[in-house]
Backbone as numpy.savetxt, mean C-alpha at the origin, in Angstrom:
# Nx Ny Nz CAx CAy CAz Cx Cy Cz
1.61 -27.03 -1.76 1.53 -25.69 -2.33 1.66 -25.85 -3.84
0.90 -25.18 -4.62 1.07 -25.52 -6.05 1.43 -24.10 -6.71
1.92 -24.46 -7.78 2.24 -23.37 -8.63 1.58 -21.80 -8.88
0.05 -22.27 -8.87 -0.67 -21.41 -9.19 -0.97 -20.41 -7.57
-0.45 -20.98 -6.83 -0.89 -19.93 -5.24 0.44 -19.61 -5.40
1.36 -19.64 -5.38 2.91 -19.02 -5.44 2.54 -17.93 -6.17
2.64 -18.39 -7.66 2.23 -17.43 -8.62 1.77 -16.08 -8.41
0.38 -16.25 -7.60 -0.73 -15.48 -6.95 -0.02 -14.84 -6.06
0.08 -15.34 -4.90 1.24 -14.62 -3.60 1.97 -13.73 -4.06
3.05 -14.24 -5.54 4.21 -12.90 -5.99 3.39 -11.61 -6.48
2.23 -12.53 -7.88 1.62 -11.26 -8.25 0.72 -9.67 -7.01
0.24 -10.65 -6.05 -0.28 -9.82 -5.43 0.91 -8.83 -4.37
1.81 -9.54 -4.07 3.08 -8.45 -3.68 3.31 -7.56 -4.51
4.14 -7.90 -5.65 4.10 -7.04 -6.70 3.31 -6.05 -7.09
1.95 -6.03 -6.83 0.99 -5.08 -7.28 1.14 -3.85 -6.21
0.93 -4.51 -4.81 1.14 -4.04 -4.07 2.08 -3.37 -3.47
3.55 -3.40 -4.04 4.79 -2.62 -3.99 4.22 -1.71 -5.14
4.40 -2.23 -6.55 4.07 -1.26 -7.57 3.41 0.05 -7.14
2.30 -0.26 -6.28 1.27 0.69 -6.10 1.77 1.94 -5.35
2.97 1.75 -4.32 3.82 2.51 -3.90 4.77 3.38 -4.65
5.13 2.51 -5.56 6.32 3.41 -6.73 5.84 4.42 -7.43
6.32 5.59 -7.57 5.91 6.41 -8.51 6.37 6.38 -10.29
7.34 4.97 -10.44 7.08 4.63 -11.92 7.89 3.04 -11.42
6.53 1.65 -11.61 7.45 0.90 -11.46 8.25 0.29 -12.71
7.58 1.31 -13.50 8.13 -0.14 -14.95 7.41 -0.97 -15.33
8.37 -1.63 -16.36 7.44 -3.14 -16.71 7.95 -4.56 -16.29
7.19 -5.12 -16.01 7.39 -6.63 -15.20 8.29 -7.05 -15.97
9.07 -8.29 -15.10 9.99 -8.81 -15.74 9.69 -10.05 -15.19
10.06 -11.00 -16.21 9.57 -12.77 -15.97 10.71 -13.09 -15.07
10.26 -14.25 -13.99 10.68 -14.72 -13.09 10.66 -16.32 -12.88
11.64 -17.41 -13.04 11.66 -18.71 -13.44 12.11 -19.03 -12.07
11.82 -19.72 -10.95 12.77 -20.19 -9.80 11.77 -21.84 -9.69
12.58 -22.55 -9.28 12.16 -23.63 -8.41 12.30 -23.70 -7.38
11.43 -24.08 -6.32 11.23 -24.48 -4.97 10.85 -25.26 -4.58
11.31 -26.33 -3.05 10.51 -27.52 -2.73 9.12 -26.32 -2.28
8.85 -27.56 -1.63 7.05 -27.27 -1.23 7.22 -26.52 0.02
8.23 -27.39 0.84 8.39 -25.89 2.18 8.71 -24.10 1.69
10.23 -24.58 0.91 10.35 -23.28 0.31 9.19 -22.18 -0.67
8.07 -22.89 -0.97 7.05 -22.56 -1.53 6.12 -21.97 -1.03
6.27 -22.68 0.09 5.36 -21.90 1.40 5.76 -21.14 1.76
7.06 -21.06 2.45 7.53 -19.97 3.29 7.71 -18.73 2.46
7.70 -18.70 1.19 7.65 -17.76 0.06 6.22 -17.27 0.48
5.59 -18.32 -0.16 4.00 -17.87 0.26 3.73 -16.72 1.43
4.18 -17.24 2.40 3.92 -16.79 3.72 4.40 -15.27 3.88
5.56 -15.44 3.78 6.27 -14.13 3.63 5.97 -12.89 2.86
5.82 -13.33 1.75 5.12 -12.25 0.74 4.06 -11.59 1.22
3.12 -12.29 1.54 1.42 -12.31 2.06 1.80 -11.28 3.39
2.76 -11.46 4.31 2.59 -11.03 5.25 3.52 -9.57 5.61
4.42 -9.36 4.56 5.08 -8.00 4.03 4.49 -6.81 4.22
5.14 -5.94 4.70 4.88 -4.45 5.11 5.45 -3.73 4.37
5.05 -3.26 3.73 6.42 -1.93 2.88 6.53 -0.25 3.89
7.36 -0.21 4.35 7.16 0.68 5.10 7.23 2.06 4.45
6.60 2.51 3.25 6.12 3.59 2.62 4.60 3.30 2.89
3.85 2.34 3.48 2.76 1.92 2.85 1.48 2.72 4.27
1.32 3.79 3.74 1.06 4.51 5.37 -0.43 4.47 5.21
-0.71 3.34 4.41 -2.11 3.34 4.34 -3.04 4.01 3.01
-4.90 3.89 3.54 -5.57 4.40 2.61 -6.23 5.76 3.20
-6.79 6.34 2.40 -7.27 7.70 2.45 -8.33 7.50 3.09
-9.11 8.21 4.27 -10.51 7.87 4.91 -11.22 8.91 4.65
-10.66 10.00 3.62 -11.62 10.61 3.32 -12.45 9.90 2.14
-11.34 9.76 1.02 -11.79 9.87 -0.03 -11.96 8.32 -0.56
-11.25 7.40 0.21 -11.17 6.44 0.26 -10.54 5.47 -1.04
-10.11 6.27 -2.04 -9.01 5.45 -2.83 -7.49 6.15 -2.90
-7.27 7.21 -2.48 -5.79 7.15 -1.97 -5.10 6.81 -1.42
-3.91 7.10 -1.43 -2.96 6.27 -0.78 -2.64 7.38 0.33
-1.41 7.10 1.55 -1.42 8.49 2.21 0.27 8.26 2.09
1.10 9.17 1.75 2.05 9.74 1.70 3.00 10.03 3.18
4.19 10.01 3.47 4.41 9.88 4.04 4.18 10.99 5.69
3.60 12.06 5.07 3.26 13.11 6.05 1.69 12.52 6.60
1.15 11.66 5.62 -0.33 10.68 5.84 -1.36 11.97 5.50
-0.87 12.53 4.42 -1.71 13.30 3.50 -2.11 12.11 2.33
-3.11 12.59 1.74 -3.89 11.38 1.03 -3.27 12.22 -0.47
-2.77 11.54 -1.55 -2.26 12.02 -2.81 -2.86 12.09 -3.63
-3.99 11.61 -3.35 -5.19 11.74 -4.35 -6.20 13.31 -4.34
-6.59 13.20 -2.86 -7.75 14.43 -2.75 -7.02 15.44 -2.06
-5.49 15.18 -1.58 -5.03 16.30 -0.49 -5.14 16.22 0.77
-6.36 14.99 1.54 -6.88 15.63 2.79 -5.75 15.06 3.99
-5.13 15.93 4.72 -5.00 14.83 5.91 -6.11 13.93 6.57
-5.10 12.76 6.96 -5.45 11.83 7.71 -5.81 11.57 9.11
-6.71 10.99 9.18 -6.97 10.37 11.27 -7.33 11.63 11.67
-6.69 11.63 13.08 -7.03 12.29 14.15 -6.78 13.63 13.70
-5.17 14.14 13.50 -4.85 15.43 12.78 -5.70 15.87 11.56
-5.73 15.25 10.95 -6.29 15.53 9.91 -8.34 16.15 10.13
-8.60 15.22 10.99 -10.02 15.64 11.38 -9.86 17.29 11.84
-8.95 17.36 13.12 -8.69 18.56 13.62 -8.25 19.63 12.74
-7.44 19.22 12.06 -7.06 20.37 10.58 -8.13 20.91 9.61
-9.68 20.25 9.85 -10.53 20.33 8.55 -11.43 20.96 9.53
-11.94 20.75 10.91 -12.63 21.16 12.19 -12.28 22.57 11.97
-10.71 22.71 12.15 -9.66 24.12 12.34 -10.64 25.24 10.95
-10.09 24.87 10.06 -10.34 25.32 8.84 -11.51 25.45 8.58
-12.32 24.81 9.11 -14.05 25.61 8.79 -14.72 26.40 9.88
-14.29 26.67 10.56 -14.21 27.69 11.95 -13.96 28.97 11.23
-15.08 29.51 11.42 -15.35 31.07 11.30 -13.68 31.46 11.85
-13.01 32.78 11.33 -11.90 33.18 11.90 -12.70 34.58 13.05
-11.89 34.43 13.70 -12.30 35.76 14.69 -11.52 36.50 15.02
-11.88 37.69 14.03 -11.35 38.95 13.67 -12.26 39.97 14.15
């Protein structure tokens, strides 16, 4: 494992938490040494991390994020299945 895929592995976690935060700040430098197992299993771990805010992307609009109700924060729309049915609901003539 070399320096430069570690490297990569943190940055792309990092981005990927960031993207969740609603202010992450500014990066802060990070110096550690590791053997080559510990390098990996870093590797590994990072790569394979869930943030459990992370409720996904928007299928409407397709660059939001969805919030924890899995409303999209970008365009508003609900998500999936509900969300189809909520937009179905809502363009239905009312009958009055």
């Amino acid at each position: 494992m070399v320096p430069d895929e570690v490297r990569s592995a943190v940055e792309e976690f990092a981005a990927r938490i960031d993207a969740l935060a609603p202010d992450p700040g500014s990066p802060s430098p990070v110096t550690v040494s590791l053997s080559p197992a510990a390098a990996h299993a870093l590797v590994e771990a990072l790569r394979s991390y869930r943030d459990p805010r992370d409720h996904g992307r928007c299928d409407q609009c397709g660059t939001g994020r969805l919030d924890e109700t899995f409303t999209c924060t970008s365009c508003g729309q609900p998500a999936g299945l509900f969300g189809q049915l909520v937009r179905e609901r809502l363009s239905r003539p009312s009958a009055d």
